[in-house]
PDB file of C-alpha atoms in Angstrom:
ATOM      1  CA  LEU A   1     -22.151   7.216  26.259  1.00 67.00           C
ATOM      2  CA  GLU A   2     -25.607   8.838  25.866  1.00 90.00           C
ATOM      3  CA  VAL A   3     -24.088  12.264  25.100  1.00 90.00           C
ATOM      4  CA  GLN A   4     -21.815  10.674  22.523  1.00 91.00           C
ATOM      5  CA  ALA A   5     -24.787   8.841  20.949  1.00 90.00           C
ATOM      6  CA  GLN A   6     -26.783  12.086  20.754  1.00 92.00           C
ATOM      7  CA  ARG A   7     -23.829  13.862  19.140  1.00 94.00           C
ATOM      8  CA  HIS A   8     -23.557  11.006  16.629  1.00 94.00           C
ATOM      9  CA  ASP A   9     -27.310  11.192  15.895  1.00 94.00           C
ATOM     10  CA  ALA A  10     -27.098  14.973  15.433  1.00 94.00           C
ATOM     11  CA  MET A  11     -24.246  14.612  12.925  1.00 95.00           C
ATOM     12  CA  GLU A  12     -26.062  11.824  11.107  1.00 95.00           C
ATOM     13  CA  LEU A  13     -29.230  13.946  11.010  1.00 94.00           C
ATOM     14  CA  ASP A  14     -27.366  16.844   9.428  1.00 93.00           C
ATOM     15  CA  LEU A  15     -25.830  14.522   6.841  1.00 95.00           C
ATOM     16  CA  ALA A  16     -29.133  12.753   6.096  1.00 94.00           C
ATOM     17  CA  MET A  17     -30.864  16.093   5.448  1.00 92.00           C
ATOM     18  CA  LYS A  18     -28.056  17.289   3.167  1.00 93.00           C
ATOM     19  CA  LEU A  19     -27.898  13.963   1.345  1.00 94.00           C
ATOM     20  CA  GLY A  20     -31.671  13.925   0.867  1.00 91.00           C
ATOM     21  CA  HIS A  21     -31.622  17.353  -0.780  1.00 88.00           C
ATOM     22  CA  VAL A  22     -28.760  16.334  -3.067  1.00 93.00           C
ATOM     23  CA  LEU A  23     -30.550  13.097  -3.977  1.00 94.00           C
ATOM     24  CA  MET A  24     -33.727  15.042  -4.795  1.00 89.00           C
ATOM     25  CA  GLN A  25     -31.771  16.978  -7.394  1.00 89.00           C
ATOM     26  CA  THR A  26     -29.697  14.115  -8.777  1.00 93.00           C
ATOM     27  CA  ASP A  27     -31.905  11.016  -8.475  1.00 94.00           C
ATOM     28  CA  GLY A  28     -35.332  12.631  -8.184  1.00 88.00           C
ATOM     29  CA  PHE A  29     -37.922  13.253  -5.499  1.00 86.00           C
ATOM     30  CA  ALA A  30     -39.396   9.757  -5.676  1.00 86.00           C
ATOM     31  CA  ALA A  31     -36.090   7.858  -5.782  1.00 89.00           C
ATOM     32  CA  GLU A  32     -35.766   5.126  -3.183  1.00 91.00           C
ATOM     33  CA  ALA A  33     -32.524   6.617  -1.829  1.00 93.00           C
ATOM     34  CA  THR A  34     -34.151  10.056  -1.448  1.00 91.00           C
ATOM     35  CA  ILE A  35     -37.068   8.602   0.484  1.00 90.00           C
ATOM     36  CA  ALA A  36     -34.735   6.538   2.674  1.00 93.00           C
ATOM     37  CA  SER A  37     -32.587   9.562   3.484  1.00 94.00           C
ATOM     38  CA  PHE A  38     -35.527  11.695   4.602  1.00 91.00           C
ATOM     39  CA  ALA A  39     -37.130   8.810   6.484  1.00 91.00           C
ATOM     40  CA  ARG A  40     -33.910   8.404   8.440  1.00 95.00           C
ATOM     41  CA  ALA A  41     -33.684  12.158   9.037  1.00 93.00           C
ATOM     42  CA  ARG A  42     -37.256  12.184  10.354  1.00 91.00           C
ATOM     43  CA  GLU A  43     -36.469   9.310  12.707  1.00 93.00           C
ATOM     44  CA  LEU A  44     -33.327  10.999  14.038  1.00 95.00           C
ATOM     45  CA  ALA A  45     -34.950  14.430  14.434  1.00 94.00           C
ATOM     46  CA  SER A  46     -37.847  12.885  16.321  1.00 92.00           C
ATOM     47  CA  ARG A  47     -35.497  10.955  18.604  1.00 93.00           C
ATOM     48  CA  LEU A  48     -33.465  14.110  19.291  1.00 94.00           C
ATOM     49  CA  GLY A  49     -36.597  16.175  20.000  1.00 92.00           C
ATOM     50  CA  GLN A  50     -35.827  18.588  17.140  1.00 93.00           C
ATOM     51  CA  THR A  51     -39.400  19.340  16.103  1.00 92.00           C
ATOM     52  CA  ASP A  52     -38.531  21.970  13.481  1.00 93.00           C
ATOM     53  CA  THR A  53     -36.033  19.677  11.798  1.00 93.00           C
ATOM     54  CA  CYS A  54     -38.497  16.810  12.045  1.00 93.00           C
ATOM     55  CA  VAL A  55     -41.170  18.887  10.280  1.00 94.00           C
ATOM     56  CA  VAL A  56     -38.725  19.897   7.542  1.00 92.00           C
ATOM     57  CA  ALA A  57     -37.636  16.261   7.124  1.00 92.00           C
ATOM     58  CA  CYS A  58     -41.287  15.168   7.012  1.00 92.00           C
ATOM     59  CA  SER A  59     -41.985  17.875   4.434  1.00 93.00           C
ATOM     60  CA  ALA A  60     -39.173  16.646   2.210  1.00 91.00           C
ATOM     61  CA  PHE A  61     -40.242  13.036   2.791  1.00 90.00           C
ATOM     62  CA  GLY A  62     -43.826  14.077   2.015  1.00 93.00           C
ATOM     63  CA  ALA A  63     -42.677  15.702  -1.245  1.00 92.00           C
ATOM     64  CA  SER A  64     -40.993  12.422  -2.162  1.00 90.00           C
ATOM     65  CA  LEU A  65     -44.182  10.512  -1.403  1.00 91.00           C
ATOM     66  CA  TRP A  66     -46.170  13.048  -3.468  1.00 93.00           C
ATOM     67  CA  ALA A  67     -43.791  12.584  -6.416  1.00 90.00           C
ATOM     68  CA  GLY A  68     -44.400   8.852  -6.208  1.00 90.00           C
ATOM     69  CA  GLY A  69     -48.177   9.350  -6.237  1.00 94.00           C
ATOM     70  CA  ARG A  70     -48.461   8.298  -2.594  1.00 93.00           C
ATOM     71  CA  PHE A  71     -50.689  11.237  -1.650  1.00 97.00           C
ATOM     72  CA  ASP A  72     -52.468   9.718   1.355  1.00 97.00           C
ATOM     73  CA  GLU A  73     -49.187   8.641   2.952  1.00 95.00           C
ATOM     74  CA  GLY A  74     -47.642  12.061   2.402  1.00 95.00           C
ATOM     75  CA  LEU A  75     -50.648  13.817   3.877  1.00 96.00           C
ATOM     76  CA  ALA A  76     -50.758  11.518   6.914  1.00 95.00           C
ATOM     77  CA  LEU A  77     -47.075  12.157   7.519  1.00 93.00           C
ATOM     78  CA  LEU A  78     -47.571  15.933   7.503  1.00 95.00           C
ATOM     79  CA  GLU A  79     -50.882  16.052   9.335  1.00 93.00           C
ATOM     80  CA  GLN A  80     -49.464  14.230  12.361  1.00 91.00           C
ATOM     81  CA  PHE A  81     -48.431  17.572  13.843  1.00 90.00           C
ATOM     82  CA  GLY A  82     -51.114  19.210  15.953  1.00 88.00           C
ATOM     83  CA  PRO A  83     -52.003  22.906  16.074  1.00 89.00           C
ATOM     84  CA  GLU A  84     -49.927  23.478  19.228  1.00 90.00           C
ATOM     85  CA  GLU A  85     -46.844  21.999  17.559  1.00 90.00           C
ATOM     86  CA  LEU A  86     -47.382  24.015  14.398  1.00 92.00           C
ATOM     87  CA  VAL A  87     -47.708  27.308  16.268  1.00 93.00           C
ATOM     88  CA  ALA A  88     -44.435  26.630  18.095  1.00 93.00           C
ATOM     89  CA  LEU A  89     -42.490  26.032  14.867  1.00 94.00           C
ATOM     90  CA  LYS A  90     -40.210  28.497  13.157  1.00 94.00           C
ATOM     91  CA  PRO A  91     -42.081  30.252  10.333  1.00 95.00           C
ATOM     92  CA  MET A  92     -40.040  28.608   7.547  1.00 95.00           C
ATOM     93  CA  SER A  93     -40.724  25.168   9.010  1.00 95.00           C
ATOM     94  CA  ARG A  94     -44.448  25.936   8.770  1.00 95.00           C
ATOM     95  CA  VAL A  95     -43.936  27.196   5.210  1.00 96.00           C
ATOM     96  CA  PHE A  96     -42.087  24.043   4.100  1.00 95.00           C
ATOM     97  CA  ARG A  97     -44.861  21.886   5.527  1.00 96.00           C
ATOM     98  CA  ALA A  98     -47.663  24.030   4.093  1.00 96.00           C
ATOM     99  CA  LEU A  99     -46.170  24.002   0.597  1.00 97.00           C
ATOM    100  CA  VAL A 100     -46.128  20.215   0.518  1.00 97.00           C
ATOM    101  CA  VAL A 101     -49.581  19.839   2.113  1.00 97.00           C
ATOM    102  CA  GLY A 102     -50.951  22.338  -0.422  1.00 97.00           C
ATOM    103  CA  LEU A 103     -49.284  20.498  -3.292  1.00 96.00           C
ATOM    104  CA  ILE A 104     -50.763  17.176  -2.182  1.00 97.00           C
ATOM    105  CA  LYS A 105     -54.232  18.685  -1.645  1.00 97.00           C
ATOM    106  CA  PHE A 106     -54.043  20.262  -5.125  1.00 97.00           C
ATOM    107  CA  HIS A 107     -53.242  16.936  -6.754  1.00 96.00           C
ATOM    108  CA  MET A 108     -55.964  15.178  -4.767  1.00 97.00           C
ATOM    109  CA  GLY A 109     -58.493  17.668  -6.138  1.00 97.00           C
ATOM    110  CA  ALA A 110     -59.108  19.438  -2.813  1.00 97.00           C
ATOM    111  CA  LEU A 111     -58.785  22.802  -4.540  1.00 97.00           C
ATOM    112  CA  GLU A 112     -60.545  24.960  -1.931  1.00 97.00           C
ATOM    113  CA  GLU A 113     -58.286  23.563   0.796  1.00 97.00           C
ATOM    114  CA  ALA A 114     -55.216  24.021  -1.403  1.00 98.00           C
ATOM    115  CA  HIS A 115     -56.288  27.622  -2.078  1.00 98.00           C
ATOM    116  CA  GLY A 116     -56.661  28.371   1.626  1.00 97.00           C
ATOM    117  CA  ILE A 117     -53.278  26.831   2.382  1.00 97.00           C
ATOM    118  CA  ALA A 118     -51.633  28.806  -0.431  1.00 97.00           C
ATOM    119  CA  GLN A 119     -53.115  32.090   0.772  1.00 97.00           C
ATOM    120  CA  ALA A 120     -52.072  31.437   4.388  1.00 96.00           C
ATOM    121  CA  THR A 121     -48.562  30.518   3.221  1.00 97.00           C
ATOM    122  CA  LEU A 122     -48.273  33.737   1.219  1.00 97.00           C
ATOM    123  CA  ARG A 123     -49.366  35.748   4.275  1.00 96.00           C
ATOM    124  CA  GLU A 124     -46.804  33.932   6.446  1.00 96.00           C
ATOM    125  CA  LEU A 125     -44.041  34.639   3.925  1.00 96.00           C
ATOM    126  CA  ALA A 126     -45.060  38.304   3.611  1.00 95.00           C
ATOM    127  CA  ALA A 127     -44.797  38.731   7.387  1.00 95.00           C
ATOM    128  CA  MET A 128     -41.299  37.243   7.569  1.00 95.00           C
ATOM    129  CA  PRO A 129     -38.165  39.397   7.636  1.00 93.00           C
ATOM    130  CA  ALA A 130     -36.143  38.894   4.433  1.00 89.00           C
ATOM    131  CA  GLN A 131     -33.198  37.433   6.355  1.00 92.00           C
ATOM    132  CA  ASP A 132     -35.422  34.586   7.618  1.00 92.00           C
ATOM    133  CA  LEU A 133     -36.477  33.435   4.137  1.00 93.00           C
ATOM    134  CA  GLN A 134     -34.976  30.158   2.940  1.00 91.00           C
ATOM    135  CA  ASP A 135     -34.961  28.566  -0.480  1.00 89.00           C
ATOM    136  CA  VAL A 136     -37.163  25.596  -1.261  1.00 88.00           C
ATOM    137  CA  SER A 137     -35.076  23.114  -3.271  1.00 80.00           C
ATOM    138  CA  GLY A 138     -33.014  25.973  -4.653  1.00 82.00           C
ATOM    139  CA  ALA A 139     -35.916  28.302  -5.435  1.00 88.00           C
ATOM    140  CA  ASP A 140     -37.122  31.412  -3.625  1.00 93.00           C
ATOM    141  CA  ALA A 141     -39.894  30.272  -1.257  1.00 94.00           C
ATOM    142  CA  ARG A 142     -42.077  33.201  -2.379  1.00 95.00           C
ATOM    143  CA  VAL A 143     -41.779  32.055  -6.004  1.00 95.00           C
ATOM    144  CA  VAL A 144     -42.721  28.489  -5.058  1.00 95.00           C
ATOM    145  CA  ALA A 145     -45.710  29.665  -2.998  1.00 96.00           C
ATOM    146  CA  LEU A 146     -46.920  32.120  -5.645  1.00 96.00           C
ATOM    147  CA  THR A 147     -46.566  29.547  -8.414  1.00 96.00           C
ATOM    148  CA  GLN A 148     -48.619  27.104  -6.377  1.00 96.00           C
ATOM    149  CA  ALA A 149     -51.228  29.777  -5.622  1.00 97.00           C
ATOM    150  CA  VAL A 150     -51.493  30.714  -9.320  1.00 97.00           C
ATOM    151  CA  ALA A 151     -52.008  27.075 -10.328  1.00 97.00           C
ATOM    152  CA  VAL A 152     -54.754  26.643  -7.740  1.00 98.00           C
ATOM    153  CA  CYS A 153     -56.450  29.898  -8.757  1.00 97.00           C
ATOM    154  CA  VAL A 154     -56.460  28.875 -12.425  1.00 97.00           C
ATOM    155  CA  GLN A 155     -58.067  25.535 -11.559  1.00 97.00           C
ATOM    156  CA  LEU A 156     -60.700  27.300  -9.454  1.00 97.00           C
ATOM    157  CA  GLY A 157     -61.420  29.804 -12.215  1.00 97.00           C
ATOM    158  CA  LEU A 158     -60.117  32.700 -10.113  1.00 97.00           C
ATOM    159  CA  LEU A 159     -58.375  34.207 -13.093  1.00 96.00           C
ATOM    160  CA  GLU A 160     -57.998  37.741 -11.712  1.00 97.00           C
ATOM    161  CA  GLN A 161     -56.272  36.328  -8.613  1.00 96.00           C
ATOM    162  CA  ALA A 162     -54.110  34.148 -10.849  1.00 96.00           C
ATOM    163  CA  ASP A 163     -53.166  37.171 -12.967  1.00 96.00           C
ATOM    164  CA  ASP A 164     -52.330  39.148  -9.820  1.00 96.00           C
ATOM    165  CA  GLY A 165     -50.093  36.275  -8.690  1.00 95.00           C
ATOM    166  CA  VAL A 166     -48.304  36.237 -12.039  1.00 96.00           C
ATOM    167  CA  GLY A 167     -47.709  39.980 -11.683  1.00 95.00           C
ATOM    168  CA  ARG A 168     -46.295  39.442  -8.200  1.00 94.00           C
ATOM    169  CA  LEU A 169     -44.023  36.705  -9.577  1.00 93.00           C
ATOM    170  CA  GLY A 170     -42.728  39.128 -12.209  1.00 91.00           C
ATOM    171  CA  ALA A 171     -42.031  41.723  -9.519  1.00 92.00           C
ATOM    172  CA  LEU A 172     -39.836  39.238  -7.624  1.00 88.00           C
ATOM    173  CA  GLY A 173     -37.518  39.156 -10.610  1.00 72.00           C
TER     174      GLY A 173
END
């Protein structure tokens, strides 16, 4: 029975993640159904010991909390993972998490932290083989990271860095 329950949880996890992404696009990031879907996915991934999937679910859940102005909750959700857990993650799982943490920090006014996160995320993406890159809500992860980095640089008055980022965005096509 336990194997069957785990198989059921794994299928439900897959469906909850897919549903959450669809709901983000159709109902919005902060919609109650979107939040519920990613909360359930996080619960299932944690129960199944799927740390990478749990981090991705928490990142999506965190983005939903961010969209609802619930910055502290989103940050707490994403900062629960310790350095050892983060190092063991797949690179794209770290990227998903970092993008949301950076976004929350930016909107909380922690610009220096957001800048550091953006730069580290860009380095991580640059080191990844192209076949390992994944889209972030339908957009190239490099575009999302560069756009975030440009916004932070503008707010910090780092206009040459911002201009360089815009040039890099143009080069991505």
